[in-house]
Coordinates of C-alpha atoms in Angstrom, one line a residue:
Chain A
X1 CA 0.0 0.0 0.0
X2 CA 1.3 3.5 -0.8
X3 CA 2.5 5.3 2.3
X4 CA 0.2 8.2 1.6
X5 CA -2.8 5.9 1.7
X6 CA -1.7 4.2 4.9
X7 CA -1.3 7.6 6.6
X8 CA -4.7 8.6 5.4
X9 CA -6.3 5.4 6.8
X10 CA -4.5 5.8 10.1
X11 CA -5.8 9.4 10.4
X12 CA -9.3 8.2 9.6
X13 CA -9.1 5.5 12.2
X14 CA -7.7 7.9 14.8
X15 CA -10.6 10.3 14.2
X16 CA -13.1 7.5 14.4
X17 CA -11.6 6.3 17.8
X18 CA -11.8 9.9 19.1
X19 CA -15.4 10.3 18.0
X20 CA -16.4 6.9 19.5
X21 CA -14.8 8.0 22.9
X22 CA -16.6 11.3 22.9
X23 CA -20.0 9.8 22.1
X24 CA -19.6 7.1 24.7
X25 CA -18.7 9.8 27.2
X26 CA -22.0 11.6 26.6
X27 CA -23.9 8.4 26.7
X28 CA -22.2 7.5 30.0
X29 CA -23.0 11.0 31.5
X30 CA -26.7 10.6 30.6
X31 CA -27.0 7.1 31.9
X32 CA -24.8 7.2 35.0
X33 CA -24.2 10.8 35.8
X34 CA -20.8 12.5 36.6
X35 CA -19.7 10.0 39.3
X36 CA -20.4 7.0 37.0
X37 CA -18.5 8.5 34.1
X38 CA -15.0 7.1 34.7
X39 CA -12.4 6.8 32.0
X40 CA -12.6 3.0 32.4
X41 CA -16.4 2.9 31.9
X42 CA -16.1 5.1 28.8
X43 CA -13.3 3.0 27.2
X44 CA -15.4 -0.1 27.8
X45 CA -18.6 1.4 26.4
X46 CA -16.7 2.7 23.3
X47 CA -14.9 -0.6 22.8
X48 CA -11.6 1.2 22.8
X49 CA -8.4 0.1 24.6
X50 CA -7.2 2.1 27.6
X51 CA -3.9 2.8 25.7
X52 CA -5.8 4.2 22.7
X53 CA -7.9 6.3 25.1
X54 CA -4.9 7.7 26.9
X55 CA -3.4 8.6 23.5
X56 CA -6.4 10.8 22.7
X57 CA -7.4 12.1 26.2
X58 CA -4.9 12.2 29.0
X59 CA -7.5 13.0 31.8
X60 CA -11.1 12.5 32.5
X61 CA -11.7 16.2 32.6
X62 CA -10.1 16.5 29.1
X63 CA -12.3 13.7 27.8
X64 CA -15.6 15.0 29.2
X65 CA -15.0 18.6 28.2
X66 CA -14.1 17.6 24.6
X67 CA -17.1 15.3 24.5
X68 CA -19.6 18.0 25.5
X69 CA -18.1 20.4 23.0
X70 CA -18.2 17.9 20.3
X71 CA -21.8 16.9 20.9
X72 CA -22.8 20.6 21.2
X73 CA -21.2 21.4 17.8
X74 CA -22.8 18.4 16.3
X75 CA -26.3 19.3 17.6
X76 CA -25.8 22.9 16.3
X77 CA -25.0 21.5 12.9
X78 CA -28.2 19.3 13.0
X79 CA -30.1 22.4 14.0
X80 CA -28.7 24.4 11.0
X81 CA -29.6 21.6 8.7
X82 CA -33.3 22.1 9.6
X83 CA -33.0 25.9 9.4
X84 CA -33.8 26.5 5.7
X85 CA -37.2 24.8 6.1
X86 CA -38.0 26.9 9.1
X87 CA -36.9 30.2 7.7
X88 CA -39.4 30.0 4.9
X89 CA -42.4 29.4 7.1
X90 CA -45.0 32.1 7.7
X91 CA -44.9 31.4 11.5
X92 CA -41.1 31.5 11.5
X93 CA -40.7 32.8 15.0
X94 CA -42.8 30.0 16.5
X95 CA -41.0 27.4 14.4
X96 CA -37.6 28.7 15.5
X97 CA -38.5 28.9 19.2
X98 CA -39.8 25.3 19.0
X99 CA -36.6 24.2 17.3
X100 CA -34.4 25.9 20.0
X101 CA -36.5 24.5 22.9
X102 CA -36.1 20.9 21.4
X103 CA -32.4 21.5 20.8
X104 CA -32.0 22.1 24.6
X105 CA -34.4 19.5 25.9
X106 CA -32.0 16.8 24.6
X107 CA -29.4 14.3 26.0
X108 CA -26.8 16.9 25.0
X109 CA -28.1 19.3 27.6
X110 CA -28.3 16.5 30.2
X111 CA -24.6 15.7 29.6
X112 CA -23.7 19.3 29.7
X113 CA -25.6 19.8 33.0
X114 CA -23.7 17.0 34.6
X115 CA -20.5 18.7 33.5
X116 CA -21.5 22.1 34.7
X117 CA -22.6 21.0 38.1
X118 CA -19.4 19.0 38.6
X119 CA -17.3 22.0 37.5
X120 CA -18.9 24.2 40.1
X121 CA -17.0 22.4 42.9
X122 CA -13.9 21.4 41.0
X123 CA -11.5 24.3 40.3
X124 CA -9.5 22.7 37.5
X125 CA -12.6 21.5 35.7
X126 CA -14.3 24.9 36.3
X127 CA -11.6 26.8 34.4
X128 CA -12.0 24.7 31.3
X129 CA -15.9 24.6 31.5
X130 CA -16.1 28.4 31.9
X131 CA -14.2 28.8 28.6
X132 CA -16.5 26.2 27.0
X133 CA -19.6 28.0 28.3
X134 CA -18.5 31.2 26.7
X135 CA -17.8 29.5 23.3
X136 CA -21.1 27.5 23.3
X137 CA -23.1 30.5 24.5
X138 CA -21.8 32.7 21.7
X139 CA -22.4 30.0 19.1
X140 CA -26.0 29.4 20.3
X141 CA -26.7 33.1 20.4
X142 CA -25.3 33.7 16.8
X143 CA -27.4 30.7 15.6
X144 CA -30.6 32.0 17.2
X145 CA -30.2 35.5 15.8
X146 CA -29.6 33.9 12.3
X147 CA -32.6 31.6 12.6
X148 CA -35.0 34.3 13.8
X149 CA -33.7 36.8 11.3
X150 CA -33.4 39.2 14.2
X151 CA -31.9 42.6 13.8
X152 CA -29.7 43.2 16.9
X153 CA -29.0 46.8 16.0
X154 CA -32.5 47.6 17.2
X155 CA -33.0 48.3 20.9
X156 CA -34.1 45.3 23.0
X157 CA -33.7 42.7 20.3
X158 CA -30.4 41.3 21.7
X159 CA -32.0 40.8 25.1
X160 CA -35.1 39.2 23.7
X161 CA -33.0 36.7 21.8
X162 CA -30.9 36.0 25.0
X163 CA -34.1 35.5 27.0
X164 CA -35.2 32.9 24.4
X165 CA -32.1 30.9 25.1
X166 CA -32.2 31.3 28.9
X167 CA -35.9 30.2 28.8
X168 CA -35.0 27.2 26.7
X169 CA -32.4 26.2 29.2
X170 CA -34.8 26.7 32.1
X171 CA -37.4 24.5 30.3
X172 CA -34.7 21.9 29.6
X173 CA -33.9 21.8 33.3
X174 CA -37.6 21.1 34.1
X175 CA -37.4 18.1 31.8
X176 CA -34.6 16.3 33.7
X177 CA -36.7 14.2 36.1
X178 CA -40.0 13.9 34.2
X179 CA -41.2 14.3 30.7
X180 CA -42.3 18.0 30.6
X181 CA -43.0 18.2 26.9
X182 CA -46.7 19.0 27.1
X183 CA -46.3 21.9 29.5
X184 CA -43.2 23.0 27.5
X185 CA -45.2 23.1 24.2
X186 CA -47.7 25.5 25.7
X187 CA -45.1 27.8 27.1
X188 CA -43.1 27.8 23.9
X189 CA -46.1 28.8 21.9
X190 CA -46.9 31.6 24.3
X191 CA -43.3 32.9 24.4
X192 CA -43.1 32.7 20.6
X193 CA -46.1 35.0 20.3
X194 CA -44.6 37.5 22.8
X195 CA -41.2 37.4 21.0
X196 CA -42.8 37.8 17.6
X197 CA -44.7 41.0 18.9
X198 CA -41.4 42.3 20.3
X199 CA -39.5 41.7 17.1
X200 CA -42.2 43.3 15.0
X201 CA -42.5 46.2 17.4
X202 CA -38.8 46.8 17.2
X203 CA -38.9 46.4 13.4
X204 CA -41.6 49.1 13.1
Chain B
X1 CA -39.1 22.8 86.7
X2 CA -42.7 22.0 85.7
X3 CA -43.0 19.0 83.4
X4 CA -44.9 21.1 80.8
X5 CA -42.0 23.6 80.6
X6 CA -39.4 20.8 80.3
X7 CA -41.4 19.3 77.4
X8 CA -41.6 22.7 75.8
X9 CA -37.8 23.2 76.1
X10 CA -37.1 19.8 74.7
X11 CA -39.4 20.4 71.7
X12 CA -37.6 23.7 71.1
X13 CA -34.2 22.1 71.3
X14 CA -35.3 19.3 68.9
X15 CA -36.6 21.8 66.4
X16 CA -33.4 23.8 66.7
X17 CA -31.3 20.7 66.0
X18 CA -33.4 19.8 63.0
X19 CA -33.1 23.4 61.6
X20 CA -29.3 23.4 62.2
X21 CA -28.9 20.1 60.3
X22 CA -31.0 21.2 57.4
X23 CA -29.2 24.5 57.1
X24 CA -25.8 22.8 57.3
X25 CA -26.9 20.4 54.5
X26 CA -27.6 23.3 52.1
X27 CA -24.3 25.0 53.1
X28 CA -22.5 21.7 52.4
X29 CA -24.2 21.2 49.0
X30 CA -23.3 24.7 48.0
X31 CA -19.6 24.3 49.2
X32 CA -18.8 20.7 48.3
X33 CA -21.5 19.5 45.9
X34 CA -23.5 16.3 46.1
X35 CA -20.6 13.9 46.5
X36 CA -19.2 16.0 49.4
X37 CA -22.5 16.2 51.2
X38 CA -22.2 13.1 53.5
X39 CA -24.2 12.7 56.7
X40 CA -20.9 12.8 58.6
X41 CA -19.8 16.1 57.0
X42 CA -23.2 17.7 57.7
X43 CA -23.3 16.6 61.4
X44 CA -19.8 18.0 61.9
X45 CA -20.7 21.3 60.2
X46 CA -23.9 21.6 62.2
X47 CA -22.2 20.7 65.5
X48 CA -24.7 17.9 66.1
X49 CA -23.9 14.4 67.3
X50 CA -24.3 11.5 64.9
X51 CA -26.9 10.0 67.2
X52 CA -29.0 13.2 67.3
X53 CA -28.7 13.4 63.5
X54 CA -30.0 9.8 63.0
X55 CA -32.9 10.6 65.4
X56 CA -34.0 13.3 63.0
X57 CA -33.0 11.9 59.6
X58 CA -32.4 8.2 59.0
X59 CA -30.8 8.5 55.6
X60 CA -28.8 11.0 53.5
X61 CA -31.6 11.2 51.0
X62 CA -34.2 12.1 53.7
X63 CA -31.9 14.8 55.1
X64 CA -31.1 16.4 51.8
X65 CA -34.6 16.4 50.5
X66 CA -36.0 17.9 53.8
X67 CA -33.2 20.5 53.7
X68 CA -34.0 21.7 50.2
X69 CA -37.7 21.9 51.0
X70 CA -37.0 23.8 54.2
X71 CA -34.8 26.3 52.5
X72 CA -37.2 26.6 49.6
X73 CA -40.1 27.4 52.0
X74 CA -37.9 29.8 54.0
X75 CA -36.9 31.7 50.8
X76 CA -40.5 31.9 49.7
X77 CA -41.4 33.5 53.1
X78 CA -38.6 36.0 52.7
X79 CA -39.9 36.8 49.2
X80 CA -43.5 37.3 50.5
X81 CA -42.1 39.6 53.2
X82 CA -40.9 41.9 50.5
X83 CA -44.1 41.6 48.5
X84 CA -46.1 44.4 49.9
X85 CA -43.5 47.0 49.0
X86 CA -43.4 45.7 45.5
X87 CA -47.2 45.5 44.9
X88 CA -47.5 49.2 45.4
X89 CA -44.9 50.2 42.9
X90 CA -46.0 51.7 39.6
X91 CA -43.5 49.5 37.8
X92 CA -44.8 46.4 39.7
X93 CA -44.2 43.9 36.9
X94 CA -40.5 44.8 36.6
X95 CA -40.1 44.8 40.4
X96 CA -41.7 41.4 40.7
X97 CA -39.7 39.9 37.9
X98 CA -36.5 41.2 39.5
X99 CA -37.5 39.8 42.8
X100 CA -38.2 36.3 41.2
X101 CA -34.9 36.3 39.3
X102 CA -33.0 37.2 42.5
X103 CA -35.0 34.5 44.4
X104 CA -33.7 31.8 42.0
X105 CA -30.1 33.1 41.6
X106 CA -29.4 32.1 45.1
X107 CA -27.6 29.4 47.1
X108 CA -31.0 27.8 47.6
X109 CA -31.2 27.1 43.8
X110 CA -27.6 25.9 43.8
X111 CA -28.4 23.3 46.5
X112 CA -31.6 22.3 44.7
X113 CA -29.7 21.9 41.5
X114 CA -27.2 19.5 43.1
X115 CA -30.2 17.5 44.5
X116 CA -32.0 17.4 41.1
X117 CA -29.0 16.3 39.1
X118 CA -28.1 13.6 41.7
X119 CA -31.8 12.4 41.6
X120 CA -31.7 11.9 37.8
X121 CA -29.5 8.8 38.1
X122 CA -30.7 7.6 41.6
X123 CA -34.1 5.9 41.4
X124 CA -34.9 6.1 45.2
X125 CA -33.9 9.8 45.4
X126 CA -35.7 10.6 42.2
X127 CA -39.1 9.4 43.5
X128 CA -38.9 11.8 46.5
X129 CA -37.5 14.7 44.4
X130 CA -40.2 14.5 41.8
X131 CA -42.8 14.9 44.5
X132 CA -40.8 17.8 45.9
X133 CA -40.5 19.4 42.5
X134 CA -44.3 19.3 42.1
X135 CA -44.9 20.9 45.5
X136 CA -42.2 23.6 45.0
X137 CA -43.3 24.3 41.5
X138 CA -46.9 24.8 42.5
X139 CA -45.9 27.0 45.4
X140 CA -43.6 29.2 43.2
X141 CA -46.3 29.5 40.6
X142 CA -49.0 30.6 43.1
X143 CA -46.6 33.1 44.6
X144 CA -45.7 34.6 41.2
X145 CA -49.4 34.9 40.2
X146 CA -50.1 36.7 43.5
X147 CA -47.1 39.0 43.3
X148 CA -47.8 40.0 39.7
X149 CA -51.5 40.4 40.3
X150 CA -52.1 38.2 37.2
X151 CA -55.5 37.0 36.2
X152 CA -55.1 33.5 35.1
X153 CA -58.6 33.2 33.9
X154 CA -57.5 35.2 30.8
X155 CA -56.0 33.3 27.9
X156 CA -52.2 33.1 27.8
X157 CA -51.6 34.6 31.3
X158 CA -50.9 31.2 33.0
X159 CA -48.3 30.4 30.3
X160 CA -46.7 33.8 30.6
X161 CA -46.3 33.4 34.3
X162 CA -44.8 29.9 33.9
X163 CA -42.4 31.2 31.3
X164 CA -41.3 33.8 33.8
X165 CA -40.4 31.1 36.3
X166 CA -38.7 28.9 33.7
X167 CA -36.7 31.9 32.5
X168 CA -35.7 32.7 36.1
X169 CA -34.4 29.1 36.5
X170 CA -32.5 29.3 33.2
X171 CA -30.9 32.5 34.3
X172 CA -30.0 31.0 37.7
X173 CA -28.3 28.1 35.8
X174 CA -26.2 30.6 33.9
X175 CA -25.1 32.0 37.2
X176 CA -23.5 28.8 38.6
X177 CA -19.9 29.1 37.3
X178 CA -19.6 32.8 36.9
X179 CA -21.3 36.0 38.2
X180 CA -23.9 36.6 35.5
X181 CA -25.7 39.4 37.3
X182 CA -25.0 42.2 34.8
X183 CA -26.3 40.2 31.8
X184 CA -29.2 39.0 33.9
X185 CA -30.3 42.5 34.9
X186 CA -30.6 43.5 31.2
X187 CA -32.6 40.4 30.3
X188 CA -34.9 40.7 33.3
X189 CA -35.6 44.3 32.3
X190 CA -36.5 43.3 28.7
X191 CA -38.5 40.3 29.9
X192 CA -40.5 42.4 32.4
X193 CA -41.4 44.9 29.6
X194 CA -42.6 42.1 27.4
X195 CA -44.5 40.4 30.2
X196 CA -46.1 43.7 31.2
X197 CA -47.4 44.2 27.6
X198 CA -48.7 40.6 27.6
X199 CA -50.5 41.1 30.8
X200 CA -52.0 44.4 29.7
X201 CA -52.9 43.0 26.3
X202 CA -54.8 40.1 28.0
X203 CA -56.4 42.5 30.4
X204 CA -57.8 44.7 27.6

């Protein structure tokens, strides 16, 4: 086999191992919480040797932070893939707010919540997670502005978009112990109507 | 000493021990998280013997759940104590939304968050916490309706009040790793304006 092709295959395999480890980490966080998410449990679930795992992630904190960032980015991509259909709808604001609320009420949020809560009382982890929070927060805000077609140069629009994201996180929190989807649907509909008035009001 | 007086003093002392244990639990949850909140750590922090602790709370789950409920009820009382001043204000909606946002962005919420997240992956604890969530949720909703002077018989008002509480919880979540109070103040102001329009609109 040509050396070039071998290198390519090795790189593919390495990326695949990395992806497997990150996805197993999120799965583990959702199923067993922070305390159950050990590097051993994740390697086993991913079907990856401890040696290969250590090659990719030296510590548990490194693994878990990378995993949540990876799944966050992946979910954002999935959200964007559904964006064009939503942008064209006459009830765009409502469709977008529903999309954002669903985006948060997901296993991705549950995994992130485990990480956030653990980071609060772990100074090393906290440092990394605060930086991650800033990156993910900015990315979600940018995405929401884009999906809503909101003009942030108008007074109050930026805060209304941010409120949408904070509300979505609050609703996701209420979904952790029980299925809150029926209550959430009603609140999302009401908020979308209020947000739509606010965006129109600011537009005029 | 008359037997009646002795009994009274014993009851007072017992209540006081119970209160100390519950407050130490919340302090422990905030400082050391769920994994650091052992019955031993709490008894030590409260200055209560292990025997006395076991007399009041047989298990860690019982202690932690009672503690969060106690602090939740206490915080709600403090909120109510400030209610009269707020009700009279011309910018009542804004004052109430600020009060609610502050109520959630507190150590009480941090302690509850530790309990909620732990309950997600602990079936025994989950059962108790779901019941607690229903009680606290109802109580907070009732309180918010009362403070806002909202008329829930009108369409959309109930959902707008619930959205206010979910938003407050989302904002409290964003306050766990860093001080988010400046951003929160702007969002609360914007939200209050939108809520006020919604309440007025429903009134008309």
